[in-house]
Amino acid sequence: MEKLIITAALTGAEVTRAQQPHLPITPDEIAEEAFKCYEAGASIVHIHARDAEGNPTQDAEVYRQIKEKIAEKCNIIFQPSTGGAVWHTPEQRLQPVDLSPEMATLSCGTCNFGPDVFMNSEEYIEKFAVKMQEMGVKPEIEVFERGMIENAKALVKKGLVKAPLHVDFVLGVPGACPGTPEDLMFMVNQLPEGWTWTVAGIGRSELPLAVMAIILGGHVRVGFEDNVYYSKGRLATSNAELVERIVRIAKEMGREVATPDEARKILGLI
Ligand code: KMH
Ligand code: ZN
């Protein structure tokens, strides 16, 4: 089996300090947390920037600061969000791609997102894909619902992205696909040969789906964006604590953990 790529999704756009007192918000805090996750065994950091008031921002300048501060500390793969928050415009969301990061997320369809709607029309999915191709950015395809896999396949057919793709199944978002083992299995079975995948289980589904991914040869995403708890009723003390647990479980199961450069090879970044 390939080595395990662990992504740490540090901040997200929705989580607040009231929900998770250890949430990293400033560029310095995010870079420090990224470094701790790198030391723990993560090879990718998925980043959402926040402004000085702690609100989600897609401002390229803030992402640039975070990217540079992380690069000063370690060689972890920097993966900014183009999902942003549900209220960001597509143009705002696309800004971090101007920094030519190695990867960025590309959500491949529209779904409910709690009380809101996470809007990704065909027109904008294609615009995002074209821009990423221009900037030499590998998309991580965010899949919240089954049809989004077909939208990603359509992008390949149109030559807007290059196969094999790397997919992140985001399962358990209220209003979208639940995070049960059956849901993950069904999704994985729809992927074309050679595509790679990771799973971000939301809330209590984070750990069981991560364990499934370790067993099935997929990869794992954990972090405060998806889940602020270590166990029922006990908040995690850091994103790194969640990464450390995945490393321990993977080792116990005989699955080695990829370094950032090993992850780059698996994902075709080098
Ligand atoms: N915050 C969500 C609305 C991504 O990062 O690409 C979208 C999201 C996906 O988090
Ligand atoms: Zn995100």
PDB file of C-alpha atoms in Angstrom, residues 47-253:
ATOM      1  CA  ILE A  47      -5.529  26.580   4.842  1.00  0.00           C
ATOM      2  CA  HIS A  48      -8.357  29.083   5.315  1.00  0.00           C
ATOM      3  CA  ALA A  49      -7.187  32.613   6.062  1.00  0.00           C
ATOM      4  CA  ARG A  50      -8.820  34.931   8.610  1.00  0.00           C
ATOM      5  CA  ASP A  51      -8.703  38.730   8.786  1.00  0.00           C
ATOM      6  CA  ALA A  52      -7.631  40.787  11.810  1.00  0.00           C
ATOM      7  CA  GLU A  53     -11.126  40.408  13.314  1.00  0.00           C
ATOM      8  CA  GLY A  54     -11.000  36.624  12.891  1.00  0.00           C
ATOM      9  CA  ASN A  55     -13.473  36.555   9.997  1.00  0.00           C
ATOM     10  CA  PRO A  56     -12.799  34.344   6.963  1.00  0.00           C
ATOM     11  CA  THR A  57     -11.019  36.171   4.138  1.00  0.00           C
ATOM     12  CA  GLN A  58      -9.814  35.018   0.743  1.00  0.00           C
ATOM     13  CA  ASP A  59      -7.410  37.981   0.449  1.00  0.00           C
ATOM     14  CA  ALA A  60      -4.301  36.799  -1.432  1.00  0.00           C
ATOM     15  CA  GLU A  61      -2.087  38.999   0.721  1.00  0.00           C
ATOM     16  CA  VAL A  62      -3.085  37.184   3.917  1.00  0.00           C
ATOM     17  CA  TYR A  63      -2.619  33.818   2.181  1.00  0.00           C
ATOM     18  CA  ARG A  64       0.808  34.997   0.968  1.00  0.00           C
ATOM     19  CA  GLN A  65       1.878  35.794   4.518  1.00  0.00           C
ATOM     20  CA  ILE A  66       0.711  32.391   5.739  1.00  0.00           C
ATOM     21  CA  LYS A  67       2.418  30.591   2.820  1.00  0.00           C
ATOM     22  CA  GLU A  68       5.732  32.360   3.457  1.00  0.00           C
ATOM     23  CA  LYS A  69       5.649  31.882   7.220  1.00  0.00           C
ATOM     24  CA  ILE A  70       4.977  28.151   6.809  1.00  0.00           C
ATOM     25  CA  ALA A  71       7.746  27.795   4.193  1.00  0.00           C
ATOM     26  CA  GLU A  72      10.214  29.371   6.631  1.00  0.00           C
ATOM     27  CA  LYS A  73       9.529  26.538   9.075  1.00  0.00           C
ATOM     28  CA  CYS A  74       9.084  23.364   6.999  1.00  0.00           C
ATOM     29  CA  ASN A  75       8.409  21.856   3.552  1.00  0.00           C
ATOM     30  CA  ILE A  76       4.802  20.774   4.228  1.00  0.00           C
ATOM     31  CA  ILE A  77       2.538  21.100   1.148  1.00  0.00           C
ATOM     32  CA  PHE A  78       0.554  24.351   1.313  1.00  0.00           C
ATOM     33  CA  GLN A  79      -2.994  23.871   0.047  1.00  0.00           C
ATOM     34  CA  PRO A  80      -5.178  26.990   0.226  1.00  0.00           C
ATOM     35  CA  SER A  81      -8.944  26.779   0.056  1.00  0.00           C
ATOM     36  CA  THR A  82     -10.860  28.076  -2.924  1.00  0.00           C
ATOM     37  CA  GLY A  83     -14.064  27.138  -1.110  1.00  0.00           C
ATOM     38  CA  GLY A  84     -13.780  30.038   1.312  1.00  0.00           C
ATOM     39  CA  ALA A  85     -16.976  30.736   3.212  1.00  0.00           C
ATOM     40  CA  VAL A  86     -20.452  30.266   1.684  1.00  0.00           C
ATOM     41  CA  TRP A  87     -20.878  34.052   1.347  1.00  0.00           C
ATOM     42  CA  HIS A  88     -17.634  34.694  -0.585  1.00  0.00           C
ATOM     43  CA  THR A  89     -17.994  35.444  -4.303  1.00  0.00           C
ATOM     44  CA  PRO A  90     -16.287  33.065  -6.764  1.00  0.00           C
ATOM     45  CA  GLU A  91     -13.829  35.839  -7.641  1.00  0.00           C
ATOM     46  CA  GLN A  92     -12.891  36.292  -3.988  1.00  0.00           C
ATOM     47  CA  ARG A  93     -12.549  32.552  -3.524  1.00  0.00           C
ATOM     48  CA  LEU A  94     -10.125  32.161  -6.411  1.00  0.00           C
ATOM     49  CA  GLN A  95      -7.583  34.739  -5.160  1.00  0.00           C
ATOM     50  CA  PRO A  96      -5.117  32.392  -3.386  1.00  0.00           C
ATOM     51  CA  VAL A  97      -4.511  30.582  -6.708  1.00  0.00           C
ATOM     52  CA  ASP A  98      -2.607  33.711  -7.824  1.00  0.00           C
ATOM     53  CA  LEU A  99       0.154  32.614  -5.427  1.00  0.00           C
ATOM     54  CA  SER A 100       0.802  29.463  -7.528  1.00  0.00           C
ATOM     55  CA  PRO A 101       0.518  27.075  -4.591  1.00  0.00           C
ATOM     56  CA  GLU A 102       1.368  23.430  -5.304  1.00  0.00           C
ATOM     57  CA  MET A 103      -2.268  22.483  -4.664  1.00  0.00           C
ATOM     58  CA  ALA A 104      -5.619  24.147  -4.020  1.00  0.00           C
ATOM     59  CA  THR A 105      -9.083  22.784  -3.396  1.00  0.00           C
ATOM     60  CA  LEU A 106     -11.671  22.647  -6.200  1.00  0.00           C
ATOM     61  CA  SER A 107     -15.227  21.945  -5.087  1.00  0.00           C
ATOM     62  CA  CYS A 108     -17.038  20.164  -7.895  1.00  0.00           C
ATOM     63  CA  GLY A 109     -20.690  20.899  -7.249  1.00  0.00           C
ATOM     64  CA  THR A 110     -23.354  22.649  -5.214  1.00  0.00           C
ATOM     65  CA  CYS A 111     -24.800  21.329  -1.964  1.00  0.00           C
ATOM     66  CA  ASN A 112     -26.608  22.427   1.151  1.00  0.00           C
ATOM     67  CA  PHE A 113     -24.216  23.445   3.915  1.00  0.00           C
ATOM     68  CA  GLY A 114     -26.128  23.532   7.185  1.00  0.00           C
ATOM     69  CA  PRO A 115     -28.677  26.323   6.773  1.00  0.00           C
ATOM     70  CA  ASP A 116     -26.735  27.744   3.790  1.00  0.00           C
ATOM     71  CA  VAL A 117     -25.962  26.730   0.219  1.00  0.00           C
ATOM     72  CA  PHE A 118     -22.401  26.107  -0.971  1.00  0.00           C
ATOM     73  CA  MET A 119     -22.667  27.287  -4.558  1.00  0.00           C
ATOM     74  CA  ASN A 120     -20.458  25.858  -7.319  1.00  0.00           C
ATOM     75  CA  SER A 121     -22.010  26.226 -10.764  1.00  0.00           C
ATOM     76  CA  GLU A 122     -20.565  24.431 -13.795  1.00  0.00           C
ATOM     77  CA  GLU A 123     -19.397  27.791 -15.151  1.00  0.00           C
ATOM     78  CA  TYR A 124     -17.351  28.551 -12.046  1.00  0.00           C
ATOM     79  CA  ILE A 125     -16.041  25.016 -11.518  1.00  0.00           C
ATOM     80  CA  GLU A 126     -14.622  25.279 -15.042  1.00  0.00           C
ATOM     81  CA  LYS A 127     -13.248  28.800 -14.480  1.00  0.00           C
ATOM     82  CA  PHE A 128     -11.497  27.623 -11.313  1.00  0.00           C
ATOM     83  CA  ALA A 129     -10.070  24.574 -13.138  1.00  0.00           C
ATOM     84  CA  VAL A 130      -8.765  26.699 -16.029  1.00  0.00           C
ATOM     85  CA  LYS A 131      -7.107  29.156 -13.662  1.00  0.00           C
ATOM     86  CA  MET A 132      -5.458  26.338 -11.704  1.00  0.00           C
ATOM     87  CA  GLN A 133      -4.167  24.817 -14.934  1.00  0.00           C
ATOM     88  CA  GLU A 134      -2.752  28.217 -16.002  1.00  0.00           C
ATOM     89  CA  MET A 135      -1.007  28.650 -12.642  1.00  0.00           C
ATOM     90  CA  GLY A 136       0.333  25.065 -12.475  1.00  0.00           C
ATOM     91  CA  VAL A 137      -1.762  24.222  -9.398  1.00  0.00           C
ATOM     92  CA  LYS A 138      -2.902  20.636  -8.742  1.00  0.00           C
ATOM     93  CA  PRO A 139      -6.551  20.656  -7.714  1.00  0.00           C
ATOM     94  CA  GLU A 140      -7.786  18.562  -4.829  1.00  0.00           C
ATOM     95  CA  ILE A 141     -11.339  17.727  -5.885  1.00  0.00           C
ATOM     96  CA  GLU A 142     -13.733  18.346  -2.975  1.00  0.00           C
ATOM     97  CA  VAL A 143     -16.649  15.915  -3.135  1.00  0.00           C
ATOM     98  CA  PHE A 144     -19.601  16.523  -0.820  1.00  0.00           C
ATOM     99  CA  GLU A 145     -22.145  14.541  -2.860  1.00  0.00           C
ATOM    100  CA  ARG A 146     -22.029  11.662  -5.361  1.00  0.00           C
ATOM    101  CA  GLY A 147     -22.696  13.788  -8.478  1.00  0.00           C
ATOM    102  CA  MET A 148     -19.570  15.829  -7.849  1.00  0.00           C
ATOM    103  CA  ILE A 149     -17.431  12.844  -8.903  1.00  0.00           C
ATOM    104  CA  GLU A 150     -19.168  12.927 -12.312  1.00  0.00           C
ATOM    105  CA  ASN A 151     -18.493  16.673 -12.562  1.00  0.00           C
ATOM    106  CA  ALA A 152     -14.804  15.982 -11.936  1.00  0.00           C
ATOM    107  CA  LYS A 153     -14.783  13.276 -14.625  1.00  0.00           C
ATOM    108  CA  ALA A 154     -16.366  15.811 -17.011  1.00  0.00           C
ATOM    109  CA  LEU A 155     -13.512  18.250 -16.305  1.00  0.00           C
ATOM    110  CA  VAL A 156     -11.030  15.534 -17.303  1.00  0.00           C
ATOM    111  CA  LYS A 157     -12.966  14.837 -20.544  1.00  0.00           C
ATOM    112  CA  LYS A 158     -12.939  18.548 -21.407  1.00  0.00           C
ATOM    113  CA  GLY A 159      -9.178  18.723 -20.787  1.00  0.00           C
ATOM    114  CA  LEU A 160      -9.585  21.270 -17.976  1.00  0.00           C
ATOM    115  CA  VAL A 161      -7.834  19.083 -15.395  1.00  0.00           C
ATOM    116  CA  LYS A 162      -5.311  16.292 -15.778  1.00  0.00           C
ATOM    117  CA  ALA A 163      -6.020  12.741 -14.557  1.00  0.00           C
ATOM    118  CA  PRO A 164      -5.290  11.004 -12.282  1.00  0.00           C
ATOM    119  CA  LEU A 165      -7.111  13.345  -9.922  1.00  0.00           C
ATOM    120  CA  HIS A 166      -6.851  13.513  -6.155  1.00  0.00           C
ATOM    121  CA  VAL A 167     -10.251  13.601  -4.435  1.00  0.00           C
ATOM    122  CA  ASP A 168     -11.241  14.624  -0.911  1.00  0.00           C
ATOM    123  CA  PHE A 169     -14.521  13.090   0.244  1.00  0.00           C
ATOM    124  CA  VAL A 170     -16.016  15.582   2.696  1.00  0.00           C
ATOM    125  CA  LEU A 171     -18.654  13.488   4.421  1.00  0.00           C
ATOM    126  CA  GLY A 172     -21.026  14.407   7.214  1.00  0.00           C
ATOM    127  CA  VAL A 173     -21.706  18.060   6.383  1.00  0.00           C
ATOM    128  CA  PRO A 174     -25.279  18.776   7.594  1.00  0.00           C
ATOM    129  CA  GLY A 175     -27.429  18.976   4.462  1.00  0.00           C
ATOM    130  CA  ALA A 176     -25.028  16.952   2.284  1.00  0.00           C
ATOM    131  CA  CYS A 177     -23.857  13.323   2.165  1.00  0.00           C
ATOM    132  CA  PRO A 178     -23.676  11.676   5.610  1.00  0.00           C
ATOM    133  CA  GLY A 179     -20.417  10.291   6.961  1.00  0.00           C
ATOM    134  CA  THR A 180     -21.220   6.599   7.346  1.00  0.00           C
ATOM    135  CA  PRO A 181     -18.872   3.759   6.328  1.00  0.00           C
ATOM    136  CA  GLU A 182     -21.382   2.755   3.614  1.00  0.00           C
ATOM    137  CA  ASP A 183     -21.326   6.276   2.153  1.00  0.00           C
ATOM    138  CA  LEU A 184     -17.524   6.312   1.990  1.00  0.00           C
ATOM    139  CA  MET A 185     -17.384   2.840   0.449  1.00  0.00           C
ATOM    140  CA  PHE A 186     -19.941   3.818  -2.192  1.00  0.00           C
ATOM    141  CA  MET A 187     -18.002   6.983  -3.089  1.00  0.00           C
ATOM    142  CA  VAL A 188     -14.645   5.197  -3.293  1.00  0.00           C
ATOM    143  CA  ASN A 189     -16.143   2.607  -5.644  1.00  0.00           C
ATOM    144  CA  GLN A 190     -17.072   5.332  -8.163  1.00  0.00           C
ATOM    145  CA  LEU A 191     -13.493   6.523  -8.717  1.00  0.00           C
ATOM    146  CA  PRO A 192     -11.651   5.682 -11.932  1.00  0.00           C
ATOM    147  CA  GLU A 193      -8.511   3.519 -11.717  1.00  0.00           C
ATOM    148  CA  GLY A 194      -5.446   5.422 -10.590  1.00  0.00           C
ATOM    149  CA  TRP A 195      -7.174   8.337  -8.864  1.00  0.00           C
ATOM    150  CA  THR A 196      -6.105   8.936  -5.268  1.00  0.00           C
ATOM    151  CA  TRP A 197      -8.442   9.911  -2.458  1.00  0.00           C
ATOM    152  CA  THR A 198      -8.553  11.218   1.075  1.00  0.00           C
ATOM    153  CA  VAL A 199     -11.440  11.567   3.483  1.00  0.00           C
ATOM    154  CA  ALA A 200     -12.527  14.412   5.735  1.00  0.00           C
ATOM    155  CA  GLY A 201     -15.180  13.065   8.075  1.00  0.00           C
ATOM    156  CA  ILE A 202     -17.100  15.859   9.746  1.00  0.00           C
ATOM    157  CA  GLY A 203     -17.594  15.824  13.524  1.00  0.00           C
ATOM    158  CA  ARG A 204     -17.912  12.381  15.047  1.00  0.00           C
ATOM    159  CA  SER A 205     -17.408  10.680  11.666  1.00  0.00           C
ATOM    160  CA  GLU A 206     -13.814  11.989  11.418  1.00  0.00           C
ATOM    161  CA  LEU A 207     -12.155   9.121  13.284  1.00  0.00           C
ATOM    162  CA  PRO A 208     -14.081   6.093  11.946  1.00  0.00           C
ATOM    163  CA  LEU A 209     -13.738   7.266   8.337  1.00  0.00           C
ATOM    164  CA  ALA A 210     -10.028   7.963   8.865  1.00  0.00           C
ATOM    165  CA  VAL A 211      -9.542   4.415  10.134  1.00  0.00           C
ATOM    166  CA  MET A 212     -11.416   3.092   7.079  1.00  0.00           C
ATOM    167  CA  ALA A 213      -9.164   5.110   4.774  1.00  0.00           C
ATOM    168  CA  ILE A 214      -6.050   3.702   6.454  1.00  0.00           C
ATOM    169  CA  ILE A 215      -7.365   0.186   5.826  1.00  0.00           C
ATOM    170  CA  LEU A 216      -8.567   0.811   2.255  1.00  0.00           C
ATOM    171  CA  GLY A 217      -5.437   2.538   0.954  1.00  0.00           C
ATOM    172  CA  GLY A 218      -6.919   6.026   0.953  1.00  0.00           C
ATOM    173  CA  HIS A 219      -5.529   9.043   2.754  1.00  0.00           C
ATOM    174  CA  VAL A 220      -6.764  11.040   5.755  1.00  0.00           C
ATOM    175  CA  ARG A 221      -7.690  14.628   6.595  1.00  0.00           C
ATOM    176  CA  VAL A 222      -8.214  15.735  10.188  1.00  0.00           C
ATOM    177  CA  GLY A 223      -8.325  19.112  11.907  1.00  0.00           C
ATOM    178  CA  PHE A 224     -10.458  21.799  13.478  1.00  0.00           C
ATOM    179  CA  GLU A 225     -12.097  22.700  10.151  1.00  0.00           C
ATOM    180  CA  ASP A 226     -13.840  19.328  10.271  1.00  0.00           C
ATOM    181  CA  ASN A 227     -13.921  18.416  13.950  1.00  0.00           C
ATOM    182  CA  VAL A 228     -12.938  20.271  17.130  1.00  0.00           C
ATOM    183  CA  TYR A 229     -13.156  17.281  19.501  1.00  0.00           C
ATOM    184  CA  TYR A 230     -10.655  14.601  20.452  1.00  0.00           C
ATOM    185  CA  SER A 231     -13.404  12.425  21.915  1.00  0.00           C
ATOM    186  CA  LYS A 232     -17.010  12.866  23.013  1.00  0.00           C
ATOM    187  CA  GLY A 233     -17.147  15.993  25.191  1.00  0.00           C
ATOM    188  CA  ARG A 234     -13.368  16.564  25.184  1.00  0.00           C
ATOM    189  CA  LEU A 235     -12.042  19.294  22.887  1.00  0.00           C
ATOM    190  CA  ALA A 236      -8.757  18.590  21.113  1.00  0.00           C
ATOM    191  CA  THR A 237      -5.864  20.625  22.487  1.00  0.00           C
ATOM    192  CA  SER A 238      -4.430  21.262  19.002  1.00  0.00           C
ATOM    193  CA  ASN A 239      -4.707  20.141  15.401  1.00  0.00           C
ATOM    194  CA  ALA A 240      -1.453  18.267  15.978  1.00  0.00           C
ATOM    195  CA  GLU A 241      -3.113  16.135  18.656  1.00  0.00           C
ATOM    196  CA  LEU A 242      -5.554  14.891  16.001  1.00  0.00           C
ATOM    197  CA  VAL A 243      -2.691  14.213  13.564  1.00  0.00           C
ATOM    198  CA  GLU A 244      -0.706  12.332  16.238  1.00  0.00           C
ATOM    199  CA  ARG A 245      -3.595   9.942  16.815  1.00  0.00           C
ATOM    200  CA  ILE A 246      -3.825   9.106  13.092  1.00  0.00           C
ATOM    201  CA  VAL A 247      -0.061   8.459  12.982  1.00  0.00           C
ATOM    202  CA  ARG A 248      -0.335   6.091  15.970  1.00  0.00           C
ATOM    203  CA  ILE A 249      -3.242   4.164  14.440  1.00  0.00           C
ATOM    204  CA  ALA A 250      -1.538   3.935  11.032  1.00  0.00           C
ATOM    205  CA  LYS A 251       1.662   2.626  12.615  1.00  0.00           C
ATOM    206  CA  GLU A 252      -0.255   0.043  14.623  1.00  0.00           C
ATOM    207  CA  MET A 253      -1.861  -1.117  11.393  1.00  0.00           C
TER     208      MET A 253
END
